[in-house]
Amino acid sequence: MNKEQVADILQEIGILLELKGENPFKTRAYQNGARALEGLAEPLEKVVAEGRLGQIPGLGDALQQKITQLVTTGRLAYYEDLKASLPAGLLTLLEIPGLGPKKAKALYEKLGVTNLETLKAACEQGRVAELAGFGKKTQDNILQGMEFREKYASRHHLHQALTVAEPILDALRKHPDVTRCSTAGSLRRSKEVIGDIDFVVSSKNPIEVIDYFVKQPSVLTILARGDTKASVIVEAGIQADLRVVSDGEYPFALAYFTGSKEHNIAMRQRAIARGLRLNEYGLFRSNEETRDPALLEPCETEDEIYQKLGFYYVPPELREDHGEFVAAEQGSIPRLIEWTDLKGSLHNHSTWSDGRQSLDEIVQTMVDLGLSYWAVTDHSQASFQAHGLRPERVREQIVAIREINKKLENEGIDFRLLTGTEVDILGTGDLDFDDELLAELEVVVASVHSGFTASEAEMTRRIIKAVENPNVHMIGHLTGRLLLEREPYKVDQHAVIDACAATGTWIELNASPSRFDLDWRLWQYATSKGVKCVINCDAHRAEHAGFLRLGAGIARKGWLTKKDVINVLPLPDLRRELAKKKSGAK
Ligand code: DGT
Ligand code: CA
Ligand code: CA
Ligand code: ZN
């Protein structure tokens, strides 16, 4: 087991102990242990093998033993016994906002609540409200939290869906009976959240393909299985649908099942207006519904379908009936950004605040990925829950980054870290650091992390005040939304975009799959005002560098091209752009 897996288990042990009502010092020891491991700058396996666990501050003997066991055997009897001593559903109660271990313990002991079903029943019977320390308001909040959870249980983050879909697509590609295959639906359109995963395959032997599909290792349950289609539930509880068609039908099936439904409807209407019929089986010279092969207008690719309807090709990300038909008719569909255009990310964290990677590890990862630069923008002091930095620490970090860059230069490595901060926008709209410190940094991202309940006018005023600061390069995650988890706070996004346009401030497209903020629907407005986009990973771990690809997918949905995006620039050009706002140049 690696450090992150071990840290997760220690964290869970802490929670389980709290649920059992153990002494708080003991529970905290596990949480601190988890934190200490997360901050480790080298592989845990190495530390254990060399017998150096005892040198990590905050790890007592008992914890060291348990960590060693986990690292070397991957198991820990103490943890398994602890888990078995409590009902399995109890931990899921903690997924309800506002329900911590203390409350969960009381619900379990006083009301016999062991899972979400029994919790819901207890709330509906009013028994939770009567419990000491709970009350009607808490009960209502719990019920509301459960409703929210149910509403979103069947929607998934794009990243989750991609993680299960890609190995299946790879497997399909390799199967000898598969001629062509692709994902379709919302996944292919790169939607920010996904209902189910869709695959389209062409084959002469559909039964074989379906047989193979339902036997994929990630498949948990088979929901339905026919001669040409199947539906399964895969890991993470996501549904996946497969359709198998003949290769002649493939482009039509792919276009149809890619959607969106709104895009399909407009395509059908276009066909009808031209005396044709378009459906999932083909494009037919007919005035009524048909599948008659004699009437077929054959098309080898989706591109040809668009051509036959008098359109230029529409990339899947744009198929939302969001202006693409006018552009497809005029031939003004832009050449959209590609994720390989991106040269680095300008909003990221390190172990100096709440990130899991040290500066050295970041350099190693990003050099390996072939990126050119990476800004380190740790949190500022007001974000104490995220270990925000005090000004002296920021200055120490600047020195550390300069040293690393000097080393890179000496070694002839074409990569640089950039100094920076993700500075909190405070309740007043003032920034958490003074201008003098901000001016010393290469990259300043300003974000809201508190006071989410402010009125729309108040929040808009706060953010615009930050936008007007000449040291602020860009606004981070403008609405604070966490997809499937937390609604955006209220803010007049158009007003903020206008202020950014007036001041030469950029807006982040936060590529973390739970944010994708600014929303893709607003980028056409932003670029029409001349506002530039920065596609940022907001990385807290090495693997988050992969978010650049997801962010580019969302950027494509927002019609963004290379010229709209700042972090496609090589470093010297980026430095020039970073200097512009401060100098008053436009
Ligand atoms: P999702 O799964 O909710 O994230 O969204 P989609 O777009 O993947 O929807 P899904 O899986 O229900 O269907 C895949 C595509 O099939 C959809 O984008 C368009 C097409 N489709 C499904 N139902 C209809 C329909 O009733 N009419 C039309 N025109 N197209 C449909
Ligand atoms: Ca779907
Ligand atoms: Ca589907
Ligand atoms: Zn942030």
PDB file of C-alpha atoms in Angstrom, residues 41-234:
ATOM      1  CA  ALA A  41       7.958  13.911   0.536  1.00  0.00           C
ATOM      2  CA  GLU A  42       9.187  10.402  -0.360  1.00  0.00           C
ATOM      3  CA  PRO A  43       7.595   6.981  -0.907  1.00  0.00           C
ATOM      4  CA  LEU A  44       6.293   5.460   2.325  1.00  0.00           C
ATOM      5  CA  GLU A  45       7.488   1.991   1.275  1.00  0.00           C
ATOM      6  CA  LYS A  46      11.039   3.300   1.275  1.00  0.00           C
ATOM      7  CA  VAL A  47      10.731   4.879   4.728  1.00  0.00           C
ATOM      8  CA  VAL A  48       9.327   1.629   6.155  1.00  0.00           C
ATOM      9  CA  ALA A  49      11.925  -0.555   4.469  1.00  0.00           C
ATOM     10  CA  GLU A  50      14.712   1.592   5.876  1.00  0.00           C
ATOM     11  CA  GLY A  51      13.198   1.574   9.362  1.00  0.00           C
ATOM     12  CA  ARG A  52      12.840   5.357   9.471  1.00  0.00           C
ATOM     13  CA  LEU A  53       9.140   5.631  10.411  1.00  0.00           C
ATOM     14  CA  GLY A  54      10.091   6.692  13.942  1.00  0.00           C
ATOM     15  CA  GLN A  55      11.725   9.818  12.562  1.00  0.00           C
ATOM     16  CA  ILE A  56       8.396  11.175  11.338  1.00  0.00           C
ATOM     17  CA  PRO A  57       7.080  13.523  14.025  1.00  0.00           C
ATOM     18  CA  GLY A  58       3.733  12.561  15.548  1.00  0.00           C
ATOM     19  CA  LEU A  59       3.861   8.790  14.973  1.00  0.00           C
ATOM     20  CA  GLY A  60       3.846   6.807  18.231  1.00  0.00           C
ATOM     21  CA  ASP A  61       4.916   3.159  18.513  1.00  0.00           C
ATOM     22  CA  ALA A  62       1.415   1.754  18.052  1.00  0.00           C
ATOM     23  CA  LEU A  63       0.873   3.764  14.886  1.00  0.00           C
ATOM     24  CA  GLN A  64       4.260   2.842  13.483  1.00  0.00           C
ATOM     25  CA  GLN A  65       3.470  -0.845  13.917  1.00  0.00           C
ATOM     26  CA  LYS A  66       0.118  -0.501  12.191  1.00  0.00           C
ATOM     27  CA  ILE A  67       1.558   1.490   9.302  1.00  0.00           C
ATOM     28  CA  THR A  68       4.308  -1.080   8.816  1.00  0.00           C
ATOM     29  CA  GLN A  69       1.737  -3.865   8.730  1.00  0.00           C
ATOM     30  CA  LEU A  70      -0.365  -2.027   6.150  1.00  0.00           C
ATOM     31  CA  VAL A  71       2.595  -1.200   3.935  1.00  0.00           C
ATOM     32  CA  THR A  72       4.120  -4.655   4.029  1.00  0.00           C
ATOM     33  CA  THR A  73       1.026  -6.903   4.077  1.00  0.00           C
ATOM     34  CA  GLY A  74      -1.732  -4.609   2.772  1.00  0.00           C
ATOM     35  CA  ARG A  75      -3.910  -5.645   5.738  1.00  0.00           C
ATOM     36  CA  LEU A  76      -4.502  -4.682   9.338  1.00  0.00           C
ATOM     37  CA  ALA A  77      -6.483  -6.954  11.641  1.00  0.00           C
ATOM     38  CA  TYR A  78      -7.096  -4.118  14.115  1.00  0.00           C
ATOM     39  CA  TYR A  79      -8.835  -2.095  11.380  1.00  0.00           C
ATOM     40  CA  GLU A  80     -10.859  -5.032  10.115  1.00  0.00           C
ATOM     41  CA  ASP A  81     -12.061  -5.941  13.631  1.00  0.00           C
ATOM     42  CA  LEU A  82     -12.928  -2.339  14.318  1.00  0.00           C
ATOM     43  CA  LYS A  83     -14.948  -2.128  11.113  1.00  0.00           C
ATOM     44  CA  ALA A  84     -16.725  -5.391  11.876  1.00  0.00           C
ATOM     45  CA  SER A  85     -17.711  -4.166  15.343  1.00  0.00           C
ATOM     46  CA  LEU A  86     -20.025  -1.496  13.889  1.00  0.00           C
ATOM     47  CA  PRO A  87     -22.921  -1.793  11.411  1.00  0.00           C
ATOM     48  CA  ALA A  88     -21.593  -1.438   7.869  1.00  0.00           C
ATOM     49  CA  GLY A  89     -24.094   1.280   6.966  1.00  0.00           C
ATOM     50  CA  LEU A  90     -23.079   3.591   9.779  1.00  0.00           C
ATOM     51  CA  LEU A  91     -20.256   5.227   7.841  1.00  0.00           C
ATOM     52  CA  THR A  92     -22.641   6.186   5.028  1.00  0.00           C
ATOM     53  CA  LEU A  93     -24.507   8.414   7.512  1.00  0.00           C
ATOM     54  CA  LEU A  94     -21.465  10.670   7.491  1.00  0.00           C
ATOM     55  CA  GLU A  95     -22.060  11.404   3.823  1.00  0.00           C
ATOM     56  CA  ILE A  96     -25.079  13.501   4.818  1.00  0.00           C
ATOM     57  CA  PRO A  97     -23.998  17.141   5.171  1.00  0.00           C
ATOM     58  CA  GLY A  98     -24.000  18.216   8.812  1.00  0.00           C
ATOM     59  CA  LEU A  99     -23.852  14.686  10.221  1.00  0.00           C
ATOM     60  CA  GLY A 100     -20.571  14.099  12.043  1.00  0.00           C
ATOM     61  CA  PRO A 101     -19.422  11.053  14.023  1.00  0.00           C
ATOM     62  CA  LYS A 102     -20.857  12.384  17.298  1.00  0.00           C
ATOM     63  CA  LYS A 103     -24.359  12.780  15.910  1.00  0.00           C
ATOM     64  CA  ALA A 104     -24.137   9.470  14.035  1.00  0.00           C
ATOM     65  CA  LYS A 105     -23.151   7.730  17.263  1.00  0.00           C
ATOM     66  CA  ALA A 106     -26.143   9.228  19.113  1.00  0.00           C
ATOM     67  CA  LEU A 107     -28.517   8.179  16.324  1.00  0.00           C
ATOM     68  CA  TYR A 108     -27.136   4.649  16.442  1.00  0.00           C
ATOM     69  CA  GLU A 109     -27.193   4.242  20.203  1.00  0.00           C
ATOM     70  CA  LYS A 110     -30.421   6.062  21.044  1.00  0.00           C
ATOM     71  CA  LEU A 111     -32.557   5.272  17.997  1.00  0.00           C
ATOM     72  CA  GLY A 112     -30.944   2.155  16.534  1.00  0.00           C
ATOM     73  CA  VAL A 113     -30.196   3.956  13.263  1.00  0.00           C
ATOM     74  CA  THR A 114     -27.734   1.800  11.303  1.00  0.00           C
ATOM     75  CA  ASN A 115     -28.006   3.054   7.719  1.00  0.00           C
ATOM     76  CA  LEU A 116     -29.666   5.661   5.493  1.00  0.00           C
ATOM     77  CA  GLU A 117     -32.992   3.796   5.304  1.00  0.00           C
ATOM     78  CA  THR A 118     -33.423   3.591   9.085  1.00  0.00           C
ATOM     79  CA  LEU A 119     -32.268   7.208   9.391  1.00  0.00           C
ATOM     80  CA  LYS A 120     -34.913   8.371   6.932  1.00  0.00           C
ATOM     81  CA  ALA A 121     -37.627   6.438   8.773  1.00  0.00           C
ATOM     82  CA  ALA A 122     -36.541   7.904  12.128  1.00  0.00           C
ATOM     83  CA  CYS A 123     -36.671  11.438  10.685  1.00  0.00           C
ATOM     84  CA  GLU A 124     -40.099  10.901   9.145  1.00  0.00           C
ATOM     85  CA  GLN A 125     -41.438   9.628  12.418  1.00  0.00           C
ATOM     86  CA  GLY A 126     -40.101  12.757  14.126  1.00  0.00           C
ATOM     87  CA  ARG A 127     -37.915  10.736  16.474  1.00  0.00           C
ATOM     88  CA  VAL A 128     -34.708  12.517  15.502  1.00  0.00           C
ATOM     89  CA  ALA A 129     -36.159  15.909  16.441  1.00  0.00           C
ATOM     90  CA  GLU A 130     -36.843  14.646  19.960  1.00  0.00           C
ATOM     91  CA  LEU A 131     -33.290  13.529  20.554  1.00  0.00           C
ATOM     92  CA  ALA A 132     -31.205  15.713  22.874  1.00  0.00           C
ATOM     93  CA  GLY A 133     -28.915  17.967  20.828  1.00  0.00           C
ATOM     94  CA  PHE A 134     -30.867  17.511  17.584  1.00  0.00           C
ATOM     95  CA  GLY A 135     -34.214  19.354  17.325  1.00  0.00           C
ATOM     96  CA  LYS A 136     -36.622  19.952  14.460  1.00  0.00           C
ATOM     97  CA  LYS A 137     -34.187  22.079  12.448  1.00  0.00           C
ATOM     98  CA  THR A 138     -31.463  19.434  12.448  1.00  0.00           C
ATOM     99  CA  GLN A 139     -34.001  16.780  11.485  1.00  0.00           C
ATOM    100  CA  ASP A 140     -35.191  18.897   8.545  1.00  0.00           C
ATOM    101  CA  ASN A 141     -31.597  19.468   7.453  1.00  0.00           C
ATOM    102  CA  ILE A 142     -30.896  15.744   7.538  1.00  0.00           C
ATOM    103  CA  LEU A 143     -33.986  14.999   5.440  1.00  0.00           C
ATOM    104  CA  GLN A 144     -33.018  17.677   2.959  1.00  0.00           C
ATOM    105  CA  GLY A 145     -29.472  16.355   2.780  1.00  0.00           C
ATOM    106  CA  MET A 146     -30.797  12.878   2.029  1.00  0.00           C
ATOM    107  CA  GLU A 147     -33.067  14.189  -0.714  1.00  0.00           C
ATOM    108  CA  PHE A 148     -30.138  16.003  -2.284  1.00  0.00           C
ATOM    109  CA  ARG A 149     -28.102  12.826  -2.177  1.00  0.00           C
ATOM    110  CA  GLU A 150     -30.847  10.744  -3.796  1.00  0.00           C
ATOM    111  CA  LYS A 151     -31.314  13.318  -6.526  1.00  0.00           C
ATOM    112  CA  TYR A 152     -27.653  13.039  -7.465  1.00  0.00           C
ATOM    113  CA  ALA A 153     -27.047   9.331  -6.854  1.00  0.00           C
ATOM    114  CA  SER A 154     -27.694   8.544 -10.511  1.00  0.00           C
ATOM    115  CA  ARG A 155     -25.407  11.298 -11.853  1.00  0.00           C
ATOM    116  CA  HIS A 156     -21.629  10.982 -11.929  1.00  0.00           C
ATOM    117  CA  HIS A 157     -18.596  13.162 -12.382  1.00  0.00           C
ATOM    118  CA  LEU A 158     -17.132  13.073 -15.901  1.00  0.00           C
ATOM    119  CA  HIS A 159     -13.861  11.828 -14.480  1.00  0.00           C
ATOM    120  CA  GLN A 160     -15.494   8.850 -12.751  1.00  0.00           C
ATOM    121  CA  ALA A 161     -17.321   7.868 -15.913  1.00  0.00           C
ATOM    122  CA  LEU A 162     -14.168   8.193 -18.048  1.00  0.00           C
ATOM    123  CA  THR A 163     -12.161   6.093 -15.627  1.00  0.00           C
ATOM    124  CA  VAL A 164     -14.464   3.108 -16.112  1.00  0.00           C
ATOM    125  CA  ALA A 165     -15.299   3.760 -19.775  1.00  0.00           C
ATOM    126  CA  GLU A 166     -11.756   3.931 -21.124  1.00  0.00           C
ATOM    127  CA  PRO A 167     -10.604   0.410 -20.229  1.00  0.00           C
ATOM    128  CA  ILE A 168     -13.849  -0.967 -21.710  1.00  0.00           C
ATOM    129  CA  LEU A 169     -13.349   1.004 -24.922  1.00  0.00           C
ATOM    130  CA  ASP A 170      -9.751  -0.233 -25.129  1.00  0.00           C
ATOM    131  CA  ALA A 171     -10.928  -3.809 -24.678  1.00  0.00           C
ATOM    132  CA  LEU A 172     -13.602  -3.404 -27.378  1.00  0.00           C
ATOM    133  CA  ARG A 173     -11.033  -1.948 -29.766  1.00  0.00           C
ATOM    134  CA  LYS A 174      -8.888  -5.051 -29.431  1.00  0.00           C
ATOM    135  CA  HIS A 175     -11.693  -7.556 -29.982  1.00  0.00           C
ATOM    136  CA  PRO A 176     -11.429  -9.221 -33.420  1.00  0.00           C
ATOM    137  CA  ASP A 177     -15.181  -8.978 -34.027  1.00  0.00           C
ATOM    138  CA  VAL A 178     -15.247  -5.213 -33.500  1.00  0.00           C
ATOM    139  CA  THR A 179     -14.932  -3.153 -36.682  1.00  0.00           C
ATOM    140  CA  ARG A 180     -15.392   0.379 -35.327  1.00  0.00           C
ATOM    141  CA  CYS A 181     -16.242   1.538 -31.821  1.00  0.00           C
ATOM    142  CA  SER A 182     -16.634   4.718 -29.808  1.00  0.00           C
ATOM    143  CA  THR A 183     -18.152   6.134 -26.686  1.00  0.00           C
ATOM    144  CA  ALA A 184     -21.286   8.162 -27.389  1.00  0.00           C
ATOM    145  CA  GLY A 185     -23.805  10.157 -25.325  1.00  0.00           C
ATOM    146  CA  SER A 186     -22.895  12.772 -22.763  1.00  0.00           C
ATOM    147  CA  LEU A 187     -19.452  11.237 -22.238  1.00  0.00           C
ATOM    148  CA  ARG A 188     -18.452  11.831 -25.854  1.00  0.00           C
ATOM    149  CA  ARG A 189     -19.921  15.322 -25.649  1.00  0.00           C
ATOM    150  CA  SER A 190     -17.745  15.916 -22.569  1.00  0.00           C
ATOM    151  CA  LYS A 191     -20.633  16.994 -20.358  1.00  0.00           C
ATOM    152  CA  GLU A 192     -19.696  18.051 -16.833  1.00  0.00           C
ATOM    153  CA  VAL A 193     -21.858  15.332 -15.276  1.00  0.00           C
ATOM    154  CA  ILE A 194     -22.860  12.015 -16.759  1.00  0.00           C
ATOM    155  CA  GLY A 195     -26.047   9.981 -16.363  1.00  0.00           C
ATOM    156  CA  ASP A 196     -24.959   6.774 -18.055  1.00  0.00           C
ATOM    157  CA  ILE A 197     -22.115   5.719 -20.322  1.00  0.00           C
ATOM    158  CA  ASP A 198     -22.924   4.830 -23.948  1.00  0.00           C
ATOM    159  CA  PHE A 199     -20.901   2.737 -26.396  1.00  0.00           C
ATOM    160  CA  VAL A 200     -21.555   2.188 -30.093  1.00  0.00           C
ATOM    161  CA  VAL A 201     -19.859  -0.675 -31.923  1.00  0.00           C
ATOM    162  CA  SER A 202     -20.041  -1.969 -35.483  1.00  0.00           C
ATOM    163  CA  SER A 203     -19.601  -5.697 -35.981  1.00  0.00           C
ATOM    164  CA  LYS A 204     -20.623  -8.647 -38.124  1.00  0.00           C
ATOM    165  CA  ASN A 205     -20.937 -10.702 -34.989  1.00  0.00           C
ATOM    166  CA  PRO A 206     -22.954  -8.755 -32.417  1.00  0.00           C
ATOM    167  CA  ILE A 207     -23.615 -11.728 -30.122  1.00  0.00           C
ATOM    168  CA  GLU A 208     -19.872 -12.281 -29.596  1.00  0.00           C
ATOM    169  CA  VAL A 209     -19.324  -8.593 -28.862  1.00  0.00           C
ATOM    170  CA  ILE A 210     -22.178  -8.439 -26.393  1.00  0.00           C
ATOM    171  CA  ASP A 211     -20.944 -11.550 -24.672  1.00  0.00           C
ATOM    172  CA  TYR A 212     -17.527 -10.001 -24.339  1.00  0.00           C
ATOM    173  CA  PHE A 213     -18.891  -6.654 -23.135  1.00  0.00           C
ATOM    174  CA  VAL A 214     -20.916  -8.084 -20.258  1.00  0.00           C
ATOM    175  CA  LYS A 215     -17.888 -10.075 -19.092  1.00  0.00           C
ATOM    176  CA  GLN A 216     -15.629  -7.036 -18.683  1.00  0.00           C
ATOM    177  CA  PRO A 217     -13.931  -7.040 -15.257  1.00  0.00           C
ATOM    178  CA  SER A 218     -15.572  -3.762 -14.176  1.00  0.00           C
ATOM    179  CA  VAL A 219     -19.107  -5.068 -14.811  1.00  0.00           C
ATOM    180  CA  LEU A 220     -20.998  -5.613 -11.542  1.00  0.00           C
ATOM    181  CA  THR A 221     -24.513  -6.464 -12.782  1.00  0.00           C
ATOM    182  CA  ILE A 222     -26.137  -7.196 -16.127  1.00  0.00           C
ATOM    183  CA  LEU A 223     -29.380  -5.247 -16.397  1.00  0.00           C
ATOM    184  CA  ALA A 224     -30.435  -6.314 -19.892  1.00  0.00           C
ATOM    185  CA  ARG A 225     -28.908  -8.249 -22.725  1.00  0.00           C
ATOM    186  CA  GLY A 226     -30.286  -8.718 -26.221  1.00  0.00           C
ATOM    187  CA  ASP A 227     -29.051  -9.510 -29.734  1.00  0.00           C
ATOM    188  CA  THR A 228     -27.891  -5.990 -30.536  1.00  0.00           C
ATOM    189  CA  LYS A 229     -27.679  -4.198 -27.207  1.00  0.00           C
ATOM    190  CA  ALA A 230     -26.872  -4.628 -23.545  1.00  0.00           C
ATOM    191  CA  SER A 231     -27.024  -2.572 -20.365  1.00  0.00           C
ATOM    192  CA  VAL A 232     -24.848  -3.204 -17.356  1.00  0.00           C
ATOM    193  CA  ILE A 233     -23.872  -1.584 -14.085  1.00  0.00           C
ATOM    194  CA  VAL A 234     -20.146  -1.032 -13.814  1.00  0.00           C
TER     195      VAL A 234
END
